[in-house]
Tab-separated table of C-alpha atoms and ligand atoms in Angstrom:
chain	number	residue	atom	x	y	z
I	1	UNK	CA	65.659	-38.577	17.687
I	2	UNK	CA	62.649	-37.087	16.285
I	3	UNK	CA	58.758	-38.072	16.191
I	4	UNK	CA	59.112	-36.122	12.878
I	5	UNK	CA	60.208	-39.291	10.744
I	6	UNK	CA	58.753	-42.479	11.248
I	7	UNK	CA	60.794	-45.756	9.834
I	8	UNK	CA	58.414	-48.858	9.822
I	9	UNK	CA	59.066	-52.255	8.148
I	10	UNK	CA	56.103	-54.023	6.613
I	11	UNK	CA	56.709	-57.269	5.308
I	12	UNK	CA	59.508	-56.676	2.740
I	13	UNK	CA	58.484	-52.671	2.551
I	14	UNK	CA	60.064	-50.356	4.383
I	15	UNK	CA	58.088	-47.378	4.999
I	16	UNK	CA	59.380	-44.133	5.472
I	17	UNK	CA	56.637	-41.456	7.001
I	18	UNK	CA	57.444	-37.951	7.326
I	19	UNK	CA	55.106	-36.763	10.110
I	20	UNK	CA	55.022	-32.866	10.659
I	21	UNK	CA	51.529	-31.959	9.658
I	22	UNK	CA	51.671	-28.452	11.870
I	23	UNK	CA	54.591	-27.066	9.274
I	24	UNK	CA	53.165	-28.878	5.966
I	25	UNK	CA	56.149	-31.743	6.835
I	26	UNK	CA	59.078	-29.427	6.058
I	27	UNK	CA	62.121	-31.137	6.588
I	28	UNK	CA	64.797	-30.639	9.233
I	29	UNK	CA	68.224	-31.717	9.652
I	30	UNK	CA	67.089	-34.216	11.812
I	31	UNK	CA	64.367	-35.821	9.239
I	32	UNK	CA	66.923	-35.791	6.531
I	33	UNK	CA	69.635	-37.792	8.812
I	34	UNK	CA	66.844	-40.374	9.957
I	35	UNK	CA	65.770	-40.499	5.562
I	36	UNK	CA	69.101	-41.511	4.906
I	37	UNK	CA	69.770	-43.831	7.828
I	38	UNK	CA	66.497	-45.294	6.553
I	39	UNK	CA	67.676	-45.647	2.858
I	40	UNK	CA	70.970	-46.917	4.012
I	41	UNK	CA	70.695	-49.445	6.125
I	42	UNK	CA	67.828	-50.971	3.756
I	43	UNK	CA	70.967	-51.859	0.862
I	44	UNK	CA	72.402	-54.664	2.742
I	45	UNK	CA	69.381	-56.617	4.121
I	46	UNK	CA	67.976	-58.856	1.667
I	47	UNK	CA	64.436	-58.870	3.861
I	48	UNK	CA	63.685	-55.103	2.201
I	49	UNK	CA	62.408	-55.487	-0.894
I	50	UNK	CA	61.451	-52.050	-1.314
I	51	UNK	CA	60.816	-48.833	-0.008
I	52	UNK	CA	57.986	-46.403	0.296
I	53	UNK	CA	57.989	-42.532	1.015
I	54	UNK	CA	54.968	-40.922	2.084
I	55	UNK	CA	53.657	-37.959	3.932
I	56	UNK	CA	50.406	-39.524	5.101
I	57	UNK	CA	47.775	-37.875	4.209
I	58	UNK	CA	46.731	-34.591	2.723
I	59	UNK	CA	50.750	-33.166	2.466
I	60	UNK	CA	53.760	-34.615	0.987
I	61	UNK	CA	55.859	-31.806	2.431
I	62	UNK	CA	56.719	-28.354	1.891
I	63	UNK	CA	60.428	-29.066	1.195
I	64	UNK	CA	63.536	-28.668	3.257
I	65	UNK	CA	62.772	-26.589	6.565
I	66	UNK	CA	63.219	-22.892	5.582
I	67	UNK	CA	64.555	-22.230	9.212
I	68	UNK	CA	67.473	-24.404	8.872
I	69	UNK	CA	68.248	-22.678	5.507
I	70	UNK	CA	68.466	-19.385	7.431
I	71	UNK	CA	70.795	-21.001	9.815
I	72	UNK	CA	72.910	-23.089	7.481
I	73	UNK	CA	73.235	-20.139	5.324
I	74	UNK	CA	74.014	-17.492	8.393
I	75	UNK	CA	76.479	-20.159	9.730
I	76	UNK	CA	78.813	-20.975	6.355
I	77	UNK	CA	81.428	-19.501	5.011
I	78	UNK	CA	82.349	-18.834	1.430
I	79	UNK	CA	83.593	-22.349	0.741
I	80	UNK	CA	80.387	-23.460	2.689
I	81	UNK	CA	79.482	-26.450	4.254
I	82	UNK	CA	76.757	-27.080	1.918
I	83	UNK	CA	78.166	-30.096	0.380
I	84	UNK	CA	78.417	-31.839	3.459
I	85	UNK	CA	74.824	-30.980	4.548
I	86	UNK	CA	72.144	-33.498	5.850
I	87	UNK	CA	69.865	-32.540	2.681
I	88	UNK	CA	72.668	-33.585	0.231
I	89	UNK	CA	73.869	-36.979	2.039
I	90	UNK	CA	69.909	-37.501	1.821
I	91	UNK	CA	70.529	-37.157	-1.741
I	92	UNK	CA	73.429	-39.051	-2.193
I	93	UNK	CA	71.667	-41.818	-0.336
I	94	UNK	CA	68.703	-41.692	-2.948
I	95	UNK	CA	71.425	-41.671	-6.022
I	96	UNK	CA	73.485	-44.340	-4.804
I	97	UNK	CA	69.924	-46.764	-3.453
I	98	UNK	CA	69.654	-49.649	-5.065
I	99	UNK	CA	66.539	-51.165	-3.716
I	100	UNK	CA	63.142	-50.159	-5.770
I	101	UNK	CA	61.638	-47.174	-4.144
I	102	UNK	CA	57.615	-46.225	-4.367
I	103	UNK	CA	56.790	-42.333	-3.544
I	104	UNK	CA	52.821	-41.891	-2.193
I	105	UNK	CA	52.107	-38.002	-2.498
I	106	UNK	CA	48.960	-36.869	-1.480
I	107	UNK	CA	48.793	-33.257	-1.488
I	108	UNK	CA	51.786	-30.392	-1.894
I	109	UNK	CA	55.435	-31.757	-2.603
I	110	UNK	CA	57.511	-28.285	-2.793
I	111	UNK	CA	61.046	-28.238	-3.493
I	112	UNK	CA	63.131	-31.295	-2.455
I	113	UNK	CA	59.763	-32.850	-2.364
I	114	UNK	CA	59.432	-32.983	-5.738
I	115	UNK	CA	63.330	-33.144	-6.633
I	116	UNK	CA	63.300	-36.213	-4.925
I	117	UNK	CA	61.093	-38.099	-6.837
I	118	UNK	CA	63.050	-37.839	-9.955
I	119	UNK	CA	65.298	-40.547	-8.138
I	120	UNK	CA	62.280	-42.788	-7.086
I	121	UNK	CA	61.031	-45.791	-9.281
I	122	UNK	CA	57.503	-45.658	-8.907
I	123	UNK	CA	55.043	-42.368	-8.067
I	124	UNK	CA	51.707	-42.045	-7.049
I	125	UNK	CA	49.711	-39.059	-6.595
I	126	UNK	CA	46.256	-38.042	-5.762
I	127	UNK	CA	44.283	-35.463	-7.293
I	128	UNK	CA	44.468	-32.777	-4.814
I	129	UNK	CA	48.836	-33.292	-5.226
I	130	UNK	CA	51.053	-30.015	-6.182
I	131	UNK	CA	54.488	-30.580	-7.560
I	132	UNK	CA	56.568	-27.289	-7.176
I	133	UNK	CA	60.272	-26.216	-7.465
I	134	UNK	CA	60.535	-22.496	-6.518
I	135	UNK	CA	63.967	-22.470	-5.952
I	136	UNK	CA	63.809	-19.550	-8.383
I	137	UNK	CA	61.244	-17.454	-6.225
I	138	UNK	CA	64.094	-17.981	-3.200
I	139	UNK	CA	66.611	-16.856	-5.311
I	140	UNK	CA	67.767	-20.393	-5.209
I	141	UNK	CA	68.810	-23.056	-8.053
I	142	UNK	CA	68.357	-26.390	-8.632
I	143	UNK	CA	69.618	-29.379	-6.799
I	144	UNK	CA	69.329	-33.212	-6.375
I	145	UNK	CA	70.489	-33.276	-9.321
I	146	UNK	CA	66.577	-32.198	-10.498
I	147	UNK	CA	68.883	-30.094	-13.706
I	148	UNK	CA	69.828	-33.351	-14.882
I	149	UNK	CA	66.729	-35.902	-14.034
I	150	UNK	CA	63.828	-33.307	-14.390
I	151	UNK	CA	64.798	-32.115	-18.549
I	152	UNK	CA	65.430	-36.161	-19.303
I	153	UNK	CA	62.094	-37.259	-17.875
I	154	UNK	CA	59.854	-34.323	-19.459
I	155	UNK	CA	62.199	-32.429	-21.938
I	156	UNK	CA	63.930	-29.042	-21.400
I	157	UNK	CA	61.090	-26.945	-22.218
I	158	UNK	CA	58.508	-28.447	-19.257
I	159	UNK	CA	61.869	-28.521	-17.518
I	160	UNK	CA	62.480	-25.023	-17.814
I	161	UNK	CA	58.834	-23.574	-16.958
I	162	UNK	CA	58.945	-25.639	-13.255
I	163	UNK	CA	62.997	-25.379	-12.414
I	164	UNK	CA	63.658	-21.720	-14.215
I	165	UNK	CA	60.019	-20.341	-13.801
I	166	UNK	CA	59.058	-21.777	-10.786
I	167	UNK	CA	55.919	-22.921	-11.980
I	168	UNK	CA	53.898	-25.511	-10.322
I	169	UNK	CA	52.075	-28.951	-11.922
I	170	UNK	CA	48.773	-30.364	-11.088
I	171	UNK	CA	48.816	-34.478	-10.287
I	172	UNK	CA	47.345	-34.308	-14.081
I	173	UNK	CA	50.204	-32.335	-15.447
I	174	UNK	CA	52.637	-34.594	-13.520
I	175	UNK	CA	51.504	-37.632	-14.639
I	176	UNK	CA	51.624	-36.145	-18.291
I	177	UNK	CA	55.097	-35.628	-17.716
I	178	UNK	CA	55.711	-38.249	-16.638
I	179	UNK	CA	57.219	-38.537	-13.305
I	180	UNK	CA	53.672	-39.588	-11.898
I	181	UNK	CA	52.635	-42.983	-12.912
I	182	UNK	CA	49.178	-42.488	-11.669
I	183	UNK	CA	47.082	-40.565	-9.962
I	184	UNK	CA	44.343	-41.864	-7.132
I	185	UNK	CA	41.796	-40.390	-4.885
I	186	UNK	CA	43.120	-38.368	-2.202
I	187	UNK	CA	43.967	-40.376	1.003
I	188	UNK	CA	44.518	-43.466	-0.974
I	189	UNK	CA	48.082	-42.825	-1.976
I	190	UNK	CA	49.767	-44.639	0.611
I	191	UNK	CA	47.444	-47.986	0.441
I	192	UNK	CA	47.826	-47.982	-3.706
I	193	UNK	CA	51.380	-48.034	-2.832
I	194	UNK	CA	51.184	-51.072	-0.941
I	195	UNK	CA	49.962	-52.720	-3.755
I	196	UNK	CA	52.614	-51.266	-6.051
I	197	UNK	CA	55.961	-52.517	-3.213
I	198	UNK	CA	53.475	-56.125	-2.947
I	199	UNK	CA	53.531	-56.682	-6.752
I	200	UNK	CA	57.309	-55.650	-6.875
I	201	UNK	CA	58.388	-57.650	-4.165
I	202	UNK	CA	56.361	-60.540	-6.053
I	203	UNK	CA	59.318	-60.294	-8.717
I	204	UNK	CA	62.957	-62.233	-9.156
I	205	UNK	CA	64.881	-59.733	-6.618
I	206	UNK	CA	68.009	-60.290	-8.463
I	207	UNK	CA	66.474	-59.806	-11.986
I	208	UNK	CA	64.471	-56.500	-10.349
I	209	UNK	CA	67.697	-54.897	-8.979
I	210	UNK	CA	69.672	-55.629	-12.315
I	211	UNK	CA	66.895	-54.479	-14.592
I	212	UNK	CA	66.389	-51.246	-12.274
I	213	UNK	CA	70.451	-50.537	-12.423
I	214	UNK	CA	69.941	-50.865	-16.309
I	215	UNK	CA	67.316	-47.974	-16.602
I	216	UNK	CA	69.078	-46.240	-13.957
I	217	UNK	CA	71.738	-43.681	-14.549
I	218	UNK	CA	75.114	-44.674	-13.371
I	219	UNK	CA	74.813	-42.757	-9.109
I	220	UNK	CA	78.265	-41.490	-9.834
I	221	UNK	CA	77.336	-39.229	-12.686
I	222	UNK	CA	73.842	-38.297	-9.940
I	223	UNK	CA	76.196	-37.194	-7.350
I	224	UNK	CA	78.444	-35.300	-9.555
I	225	UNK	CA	75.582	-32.961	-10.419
I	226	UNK	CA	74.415	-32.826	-6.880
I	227	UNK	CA	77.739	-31.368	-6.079
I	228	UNK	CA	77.700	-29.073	-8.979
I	229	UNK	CA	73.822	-27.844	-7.645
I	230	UNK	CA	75.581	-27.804	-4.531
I	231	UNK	CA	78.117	-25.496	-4.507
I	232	UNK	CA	76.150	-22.987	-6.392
I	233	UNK	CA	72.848	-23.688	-4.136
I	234	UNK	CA	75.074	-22.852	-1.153
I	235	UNK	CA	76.861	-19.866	-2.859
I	236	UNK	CA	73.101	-18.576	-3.227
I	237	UNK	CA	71.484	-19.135	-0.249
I	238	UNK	CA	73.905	-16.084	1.237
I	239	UNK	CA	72.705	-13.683	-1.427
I	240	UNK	CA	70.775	-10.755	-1.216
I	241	UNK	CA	68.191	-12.363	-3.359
I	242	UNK	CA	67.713	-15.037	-1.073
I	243	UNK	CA	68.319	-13.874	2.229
I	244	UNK	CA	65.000	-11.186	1.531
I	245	UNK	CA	62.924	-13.951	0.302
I	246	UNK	CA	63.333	-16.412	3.346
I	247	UNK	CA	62.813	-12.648	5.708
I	248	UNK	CA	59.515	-12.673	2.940
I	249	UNK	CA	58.337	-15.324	4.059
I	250	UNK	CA	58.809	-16.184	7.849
I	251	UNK	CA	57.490	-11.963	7.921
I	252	UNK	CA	54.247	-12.444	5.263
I	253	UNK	CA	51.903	-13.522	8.655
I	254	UNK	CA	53.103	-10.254	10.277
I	255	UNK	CA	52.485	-8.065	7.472
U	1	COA	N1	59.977	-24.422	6.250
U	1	COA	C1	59.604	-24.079	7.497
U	1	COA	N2	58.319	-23.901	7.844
U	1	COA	C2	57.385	-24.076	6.894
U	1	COA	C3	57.713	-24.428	5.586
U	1	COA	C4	59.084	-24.606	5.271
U	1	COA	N3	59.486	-24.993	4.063
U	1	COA	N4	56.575	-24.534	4.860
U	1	COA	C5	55.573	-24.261	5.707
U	1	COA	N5	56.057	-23.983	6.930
U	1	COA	C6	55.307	-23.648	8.128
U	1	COA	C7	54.755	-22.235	8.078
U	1	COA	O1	55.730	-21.304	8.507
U	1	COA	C8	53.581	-22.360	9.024
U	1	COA	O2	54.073	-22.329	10.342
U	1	COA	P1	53.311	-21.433	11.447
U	1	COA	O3	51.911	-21.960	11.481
U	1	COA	O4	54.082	-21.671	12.708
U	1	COA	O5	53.384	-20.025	10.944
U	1	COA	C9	53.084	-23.788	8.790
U	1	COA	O6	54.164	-24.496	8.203
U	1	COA	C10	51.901	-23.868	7.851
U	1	COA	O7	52.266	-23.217	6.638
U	1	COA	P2	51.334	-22.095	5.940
U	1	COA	O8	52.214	-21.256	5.073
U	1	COA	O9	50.518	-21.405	6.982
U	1	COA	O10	50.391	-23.032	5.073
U	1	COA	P3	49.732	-22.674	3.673
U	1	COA	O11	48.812	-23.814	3.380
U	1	COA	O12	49.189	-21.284	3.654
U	1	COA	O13	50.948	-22.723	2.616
U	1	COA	C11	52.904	-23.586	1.561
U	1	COA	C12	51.668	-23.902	2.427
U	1	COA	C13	53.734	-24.856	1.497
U	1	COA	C14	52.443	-23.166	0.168
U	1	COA	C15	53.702	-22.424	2.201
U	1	COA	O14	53.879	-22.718	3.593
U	1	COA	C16	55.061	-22.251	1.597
U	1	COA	O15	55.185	-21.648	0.553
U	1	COA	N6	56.106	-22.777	2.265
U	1	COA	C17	57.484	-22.621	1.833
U	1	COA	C18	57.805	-23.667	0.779
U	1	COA	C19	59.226	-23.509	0.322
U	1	COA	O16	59.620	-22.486	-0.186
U	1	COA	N7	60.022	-24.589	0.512
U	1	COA	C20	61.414	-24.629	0.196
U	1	COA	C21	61.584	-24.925	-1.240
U	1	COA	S1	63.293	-24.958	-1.709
């Protein structure tokens, strides 16, 4: 158990609160199991309408908890046991969700923060939110199968600036991509979103979840690429490259 993820139920929302303000809500093995626990167990109960993700207020999160790189990537060996990692049967959970799924960021969303809400139905953002994909500044590569979703939302080229430049986009920028359906007034992310899972949950559930497969692409071809990112993610997390960017950054207070 951790008091780092917090699972409520709210009428027909369930709300899933990552809660680890002290390291910008950076996401350990642990948070990842109880995500996916949390998207899981939501398929089969016809009271949860839909689901919300949220960081509260003022961060989203900082992405997946560069410690637990370190020791995933000190641990495997060359086949690696990437693939089988918390983070990617996170991801897999996300692909293969059926149930409409509202993201409230208010404030940074690095990384899988941001991959993540390529696979979510509905996003809000305040003003003050970040969207960032370094993975190239880690000597990293895409994954949650961002390659695929992120050039179909906003084309290659705005693709290729955030995934292959690492460079980051304003709420404004987002929204212009369009992965952010609108942007509010920071701290009001999470109530907005209320509104959004009440006026879905308002709708024909059988004609919602239909509709949503429809726009949705099929989760087998989603986990595919996720396994493709994968491999190579996990292959580079033991390189040189990466290795002296994760020593970069737990030394940078030091230096
Ligand atoms: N993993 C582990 N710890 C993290 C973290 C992460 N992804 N992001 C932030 N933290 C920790 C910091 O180490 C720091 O802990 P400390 O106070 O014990 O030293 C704390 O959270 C606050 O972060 P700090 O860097 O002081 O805040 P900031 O406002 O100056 O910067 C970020 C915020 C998110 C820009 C910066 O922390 C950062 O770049 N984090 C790494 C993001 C990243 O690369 N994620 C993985 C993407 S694949």
């Amino acid at each position: 158990m951790t008091g780092h993820l917090i699972v409520t139920d709210e009428d027909a929302t369930r709300v899933i609160t990552m809660r680890r303000p002290e390291k910008k809500n950076a996401i350990t093995h642990d948070m990842y199991r109880l995500m996916s626990e949390a998207i899981d167990t939501a398929q089969n109960n016809p009271a949860i309408r839909c689901l919300i993700i949220t960081g509260g207020s003022g961060v989203f999160t900082a992405g997946n908890d560069l410690e637990d790189f370190v020791a995933t990537a000190t641990a495997t060996t060359d086949s690696g046991p990437f693939g089988t990692s918390p983070a990617i049967k996170f991801l897999y959970s996300l692909a293969q969700n059926t149930k409409p799924i509202i993201a409230a960021v208010d404030g940074i969303a690095v990384g899988i923060g941001t991959t993540m809400l390529f696979h979510c139905d509905y996003v809000l953002a305040s003003s003050t939110a970040t969207f960032s994909t370094p993975f190239i500044h880690l000597g990293l590569v895409p994954e949650g199968a961002s390659s695929l979703l992120m050039p179909r939302t906003m084309g290659h080229q705005r693709a290729f600036a955030m995934l292959v430049m690492g460079r980051k986009a304003s709420a404004e920028e987002a929204r212009e991509a369009g992965f952010v359906n609108v942007v509010v007034a920071p701290g009001h992310t999470e109530a907005e979103a209320h509104k959004v899972a009440r006026e879905i949950s308002a709708l024909p559930a059988e004609a919602v979840a239909i509709s949503r497969k429809l726009l949705k692409l099929p989760p087998e071809d989603l986990t595919r690429r996720i396994d493709q990112e994968g491999q190579l993610f996990g292959e580079r997390m033991k390189s040189k490259e990466a290795m002296s960017a994760f020593k970069a950054f737990f030394g940078r207070k030091r230096a």
